[in-house]
Coordinates of C-alpha atoms in Angstrom, one line a residue:
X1 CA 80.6 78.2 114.7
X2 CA 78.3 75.5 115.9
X3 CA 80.2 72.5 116.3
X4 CA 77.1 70.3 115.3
X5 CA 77.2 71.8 111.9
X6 CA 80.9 71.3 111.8
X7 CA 82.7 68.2 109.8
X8 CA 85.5 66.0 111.1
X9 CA 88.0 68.2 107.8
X10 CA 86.6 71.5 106.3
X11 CA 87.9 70.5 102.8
X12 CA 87.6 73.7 100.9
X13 CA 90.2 74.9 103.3
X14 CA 92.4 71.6 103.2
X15 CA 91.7 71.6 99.2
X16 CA 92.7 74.6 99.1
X17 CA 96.1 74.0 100.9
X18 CA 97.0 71.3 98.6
X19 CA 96.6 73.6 96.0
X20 CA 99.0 76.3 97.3
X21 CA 101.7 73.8 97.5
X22 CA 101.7 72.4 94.3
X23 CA 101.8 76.2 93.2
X24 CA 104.3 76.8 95.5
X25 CA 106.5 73.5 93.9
X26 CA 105.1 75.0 90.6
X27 CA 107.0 78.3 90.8
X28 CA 110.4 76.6 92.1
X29 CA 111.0 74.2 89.3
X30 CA 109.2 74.6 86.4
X31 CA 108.5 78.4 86.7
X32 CA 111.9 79.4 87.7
X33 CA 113.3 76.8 84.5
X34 CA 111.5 78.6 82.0
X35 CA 111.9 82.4 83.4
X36 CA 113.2 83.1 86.9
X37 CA 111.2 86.6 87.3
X38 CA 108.0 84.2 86.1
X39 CA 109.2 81.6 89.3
X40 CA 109.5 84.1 91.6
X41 CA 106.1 85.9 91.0
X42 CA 104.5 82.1 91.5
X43 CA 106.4 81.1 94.2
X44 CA 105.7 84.7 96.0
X45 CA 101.6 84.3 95.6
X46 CA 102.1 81.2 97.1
X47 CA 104.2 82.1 99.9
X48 CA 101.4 84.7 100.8
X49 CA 98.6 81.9 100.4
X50 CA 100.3 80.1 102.8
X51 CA 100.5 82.8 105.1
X52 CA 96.6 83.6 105.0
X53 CA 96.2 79.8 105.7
X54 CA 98.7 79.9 108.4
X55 CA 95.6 82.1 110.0
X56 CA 93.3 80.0 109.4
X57 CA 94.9 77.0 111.0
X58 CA 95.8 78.8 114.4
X59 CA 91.9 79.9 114.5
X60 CA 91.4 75.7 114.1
X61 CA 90.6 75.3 110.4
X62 CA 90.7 72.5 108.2
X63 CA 91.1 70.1 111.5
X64 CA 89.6 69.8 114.8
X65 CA 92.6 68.7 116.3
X66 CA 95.0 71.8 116.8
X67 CA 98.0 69.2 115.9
X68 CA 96.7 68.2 112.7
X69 CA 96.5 72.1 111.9
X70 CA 100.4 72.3 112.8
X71 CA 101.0 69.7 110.6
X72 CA 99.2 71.3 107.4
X73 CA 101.3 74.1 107.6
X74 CA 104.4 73.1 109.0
X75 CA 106.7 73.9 106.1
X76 CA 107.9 77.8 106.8
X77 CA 107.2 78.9 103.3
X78 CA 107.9 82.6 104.8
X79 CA 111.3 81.2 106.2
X80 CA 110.9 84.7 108.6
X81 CA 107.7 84.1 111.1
X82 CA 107.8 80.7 113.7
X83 CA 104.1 79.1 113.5
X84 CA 104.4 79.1 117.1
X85 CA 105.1 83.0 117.5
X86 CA 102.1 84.0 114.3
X87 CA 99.8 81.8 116.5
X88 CA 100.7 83.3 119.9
X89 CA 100.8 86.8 119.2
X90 CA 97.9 86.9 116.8
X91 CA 95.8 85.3 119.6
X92 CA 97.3 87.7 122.0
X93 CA 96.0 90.4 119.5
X94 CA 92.5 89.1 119.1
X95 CA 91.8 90.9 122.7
X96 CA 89.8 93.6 120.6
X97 CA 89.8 95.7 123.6
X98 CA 93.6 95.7 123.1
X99 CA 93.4 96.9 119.6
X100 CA 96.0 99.8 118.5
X101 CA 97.8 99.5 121.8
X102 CA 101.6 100.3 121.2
X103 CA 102.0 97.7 123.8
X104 CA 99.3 95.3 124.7
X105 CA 98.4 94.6 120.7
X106 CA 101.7 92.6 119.8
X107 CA 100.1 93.7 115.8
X108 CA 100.0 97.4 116.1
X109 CA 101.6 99.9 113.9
X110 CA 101.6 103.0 116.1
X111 CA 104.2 104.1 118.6
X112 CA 103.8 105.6 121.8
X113 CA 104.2 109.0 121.5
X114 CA 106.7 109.6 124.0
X115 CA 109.0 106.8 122.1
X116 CA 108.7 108.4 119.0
X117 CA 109.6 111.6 120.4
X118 CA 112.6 110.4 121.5
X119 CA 113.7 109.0 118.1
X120 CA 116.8 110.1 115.8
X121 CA 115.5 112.4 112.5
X122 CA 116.6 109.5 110.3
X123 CA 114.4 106.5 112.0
X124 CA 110.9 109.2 112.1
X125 CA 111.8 109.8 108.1
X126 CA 111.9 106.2 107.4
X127 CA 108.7 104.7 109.3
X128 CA 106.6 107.9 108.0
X129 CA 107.6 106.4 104.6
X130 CA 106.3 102.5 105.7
X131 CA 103.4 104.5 106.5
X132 CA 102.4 104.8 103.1
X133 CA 101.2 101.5 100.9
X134 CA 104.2 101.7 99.0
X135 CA 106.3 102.3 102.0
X136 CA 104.5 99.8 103.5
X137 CA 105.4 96.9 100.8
X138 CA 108.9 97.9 100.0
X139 CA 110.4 98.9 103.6
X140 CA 107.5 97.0 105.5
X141 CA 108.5 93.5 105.4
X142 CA 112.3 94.4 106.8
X143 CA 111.0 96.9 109.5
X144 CA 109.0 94.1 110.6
X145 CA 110.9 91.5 111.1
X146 CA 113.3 93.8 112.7
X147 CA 111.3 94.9 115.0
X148 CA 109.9 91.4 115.8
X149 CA 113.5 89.6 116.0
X150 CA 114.6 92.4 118.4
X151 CA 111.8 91.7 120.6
X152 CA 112.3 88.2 120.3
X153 CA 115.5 88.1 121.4
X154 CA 115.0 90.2 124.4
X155 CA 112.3 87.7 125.5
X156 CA 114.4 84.5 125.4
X157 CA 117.2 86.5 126.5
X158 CA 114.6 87.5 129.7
X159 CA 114.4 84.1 129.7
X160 CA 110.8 83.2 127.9
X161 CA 110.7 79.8 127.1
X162 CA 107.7 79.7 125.1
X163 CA 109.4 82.4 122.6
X164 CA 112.8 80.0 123.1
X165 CA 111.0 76.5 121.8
X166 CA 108.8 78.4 119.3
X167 CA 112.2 79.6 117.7
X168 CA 113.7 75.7 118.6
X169 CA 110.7 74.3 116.3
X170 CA 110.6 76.9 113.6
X171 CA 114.3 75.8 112.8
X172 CA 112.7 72.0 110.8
X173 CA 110.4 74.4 109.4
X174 CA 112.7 76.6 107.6
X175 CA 115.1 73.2 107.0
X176 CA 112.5 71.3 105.0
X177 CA 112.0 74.4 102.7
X178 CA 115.5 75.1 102.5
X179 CA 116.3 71.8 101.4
X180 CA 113.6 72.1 98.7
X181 CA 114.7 75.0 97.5
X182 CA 118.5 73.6 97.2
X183 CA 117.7 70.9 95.1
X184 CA 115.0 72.9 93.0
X185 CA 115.2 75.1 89.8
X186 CA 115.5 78.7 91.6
X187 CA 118.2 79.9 93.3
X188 CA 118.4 80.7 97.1
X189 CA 118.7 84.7 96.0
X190 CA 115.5 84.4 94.2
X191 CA 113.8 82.4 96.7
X192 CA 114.2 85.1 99.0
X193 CA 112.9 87.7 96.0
X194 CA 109.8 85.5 96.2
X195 CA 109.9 85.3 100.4
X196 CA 109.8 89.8 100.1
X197 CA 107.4 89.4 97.5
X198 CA 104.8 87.3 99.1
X199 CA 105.3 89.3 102.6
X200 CA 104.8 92.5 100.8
X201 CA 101.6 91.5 99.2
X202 CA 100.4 90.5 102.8
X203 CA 101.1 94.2 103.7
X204 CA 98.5 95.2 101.6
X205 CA 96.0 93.3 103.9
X206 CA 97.6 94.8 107.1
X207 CA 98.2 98.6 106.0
X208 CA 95.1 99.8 107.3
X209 CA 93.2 96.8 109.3
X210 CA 92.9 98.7 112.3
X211 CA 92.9 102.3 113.0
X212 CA 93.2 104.8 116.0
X213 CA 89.8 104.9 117.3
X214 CA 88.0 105.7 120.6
X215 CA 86.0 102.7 120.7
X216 CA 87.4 99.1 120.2
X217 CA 84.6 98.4 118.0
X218 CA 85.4 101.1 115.4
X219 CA 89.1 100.0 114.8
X220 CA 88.6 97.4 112.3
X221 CA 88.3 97.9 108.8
X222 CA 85.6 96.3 106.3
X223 CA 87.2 96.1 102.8
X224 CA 84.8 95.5 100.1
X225 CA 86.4 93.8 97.6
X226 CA 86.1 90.4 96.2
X227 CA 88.7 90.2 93.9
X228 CA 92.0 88.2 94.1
X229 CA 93.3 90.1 97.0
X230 CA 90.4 88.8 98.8
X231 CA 91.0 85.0 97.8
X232 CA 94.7 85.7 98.4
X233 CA 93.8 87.0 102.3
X234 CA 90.9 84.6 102.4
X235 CA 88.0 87.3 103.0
X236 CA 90.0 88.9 106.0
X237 CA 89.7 92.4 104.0
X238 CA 86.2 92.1 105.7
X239 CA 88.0 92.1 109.0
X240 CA 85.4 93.5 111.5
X241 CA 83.5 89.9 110.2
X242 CA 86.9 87.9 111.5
X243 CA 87.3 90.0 114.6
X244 CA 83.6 89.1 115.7
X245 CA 83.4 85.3 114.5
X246 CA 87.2 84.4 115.0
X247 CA 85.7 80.7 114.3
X248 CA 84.0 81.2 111.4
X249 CA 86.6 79.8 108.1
X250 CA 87.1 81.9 105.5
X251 CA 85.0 80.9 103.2
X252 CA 82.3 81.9 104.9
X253 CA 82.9 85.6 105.8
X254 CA 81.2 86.6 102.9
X255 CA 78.1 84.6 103.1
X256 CA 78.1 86.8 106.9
X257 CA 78.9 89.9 105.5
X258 CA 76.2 90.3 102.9
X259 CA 73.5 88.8 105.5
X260 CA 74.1 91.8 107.5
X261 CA 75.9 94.1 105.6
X262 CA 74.2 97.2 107.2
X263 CA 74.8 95.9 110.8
X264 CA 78.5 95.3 110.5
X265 CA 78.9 98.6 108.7
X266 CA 77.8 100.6 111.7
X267 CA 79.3 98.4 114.1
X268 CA 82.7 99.3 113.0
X269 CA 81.3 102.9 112.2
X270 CA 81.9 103.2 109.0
X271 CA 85.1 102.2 108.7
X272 CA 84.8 100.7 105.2
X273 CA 86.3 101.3 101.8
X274 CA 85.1 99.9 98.4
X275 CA 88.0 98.1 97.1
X276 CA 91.8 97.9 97.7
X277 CA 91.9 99.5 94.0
X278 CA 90.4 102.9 96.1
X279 CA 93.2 102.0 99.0
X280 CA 95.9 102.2 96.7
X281 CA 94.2 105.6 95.0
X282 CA 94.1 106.8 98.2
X283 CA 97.4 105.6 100.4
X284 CA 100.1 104.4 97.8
X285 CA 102.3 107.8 98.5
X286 CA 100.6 109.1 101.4
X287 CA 100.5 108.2 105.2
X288 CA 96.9 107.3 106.5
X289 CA 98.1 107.6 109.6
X290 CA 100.7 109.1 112.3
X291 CA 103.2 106.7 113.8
X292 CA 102.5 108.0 117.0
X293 CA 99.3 107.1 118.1
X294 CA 97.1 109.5 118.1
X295 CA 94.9 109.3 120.9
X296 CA 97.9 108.0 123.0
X297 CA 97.7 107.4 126.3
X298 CA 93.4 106.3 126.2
X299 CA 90.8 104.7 128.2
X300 CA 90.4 101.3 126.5
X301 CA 87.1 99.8 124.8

């Protein structure tokens, strides 16, 4: 974006941010007092709002400064994810010749094929199940964050201090919530209904962002739909617009998208699907993809 054009605050971002947390104080008092399911549901589209924004504020958006950003969104809503970890492996990702790597793209889904060869029946049957939407929502979110607190471990235990202080400050960040959540109408057990919830919608999003592809520029998705998913992911469904203007906000992808609708189209080549209603048609019980990646090992870009 050209800084020129940019203000000192991007308020529909910081508006909006204000707005998830009163939603998010919403559902845990006077949505959980009047019916608990009702509290959890709110508090659950909040926790994924604040998620999406989390993304916004590590690609600089409302603020300028990158601390003021931190500060927007330090409450851990998610209680799972450090801020500092999102931001560094999301950057990390954002090398879009890196894309799909079972290694070198800290965000992909696909195995190496020699490491899923080597694993027990029981752990192929259960990730070819997260490979479906449904999978993906209801399995997804604990496969994750297994997968990423093993790693994590490994790293401080290899003695990575960035990994180490990220976890250091993402303990105040989980603290402040908790505390909240103590003193509020719903109950710890339902605040982490609402944590699964909101981490299983945002599986929707990532299900089928990228794909296997021989060129880098044909692994992103364009998903055209501007419905409340899209507000609730803040226009990443049109992801090949993200991956090519990282700096644009959100609220602007679409304004980019229908400029040059036909350009981004071929540039991911064709990657595209009408609406998540015709990703759920299409993926709820069945895989999209392998888990080992298909055109494992490749010549990048």
């Amino acid at each position: 974006m050209d800084e020129a054009r940019r203000g000192a605050v991007e308020w529909p971002t910081l508006l909006l941010l204000i707005a998830c947390y009163a939603v998010w104080l919403l559902g845990t008092t006077w949505g959980a007092a009047v019916w608990l399911p009702l509290g959890i549901c709110v508090t659950g589209l909040a926790i994924a709002l604040q998620s999406s924004l989390c993304h916004e504020a590590l690609h600089g958006h409302p603020f300028r400064a990158r601390v003021w950003n931190e500060v927007a969104v330090f409450p851990c809503l998610c209680l799972m994810i450090p801020y500092g970890r999102f931001r560094d492996t999301h950057l990390a990702h954002h090398r879009d010749e890196h894309l799909t790597d079972p290694y070198d793209d800290p965000e992909s889904n696909y195995l190496d094929p020699s490491v899923w060869d080597r694993l027990p029946g029981w752990a192929r049957t259960v990730l070819r199940a997260n490979n479906t939407l449904a999978g993906r929502m209801i399995l997804g979110p604990f496969i994750a964050q297994w997968a990423f607190l093993r790693a994590d471990w490994q790293a401080i235990r290899a003695g990575d201090r960035g990994v180490r202080e990220a976890w250091l400050w993402h303990v105040p960040q989980v603290a402040v919530v908790l505390a909240w959540v103590w003193v509020a109408a719903m109950p710890v057990w339902g605040y982490l209904l609402a944590v699964w919830l909101g981490i299983a919608l945002l599986k929707i999003r990532t299900f089928l962002e990228h794909r296997a592809h021989a060129r880098a520029r044909g692994r992103t998705v364009i998903v055209e739909d501007r419905g409340p998913l899209a507000l609730l992911f803040l226009n990443n469904n049109l992801h090949v617009v993200h991956h090519m203007h990282p700096e644009v906000p959100w609220y602007r992808l679409p304004g980019l998208y229908a400029a040059r609708r036909a350009h981004y189209r071929r540039r991911n080549d064709g990657y595209v699907y009408r609406s998540y209603g015709q990703v759920f048609r299409d993926y709820l019980w069945r895989t999209k993809d392998p888990v080992a990646h298909p055109l494992w090992p490749w010549r990048r870009g």
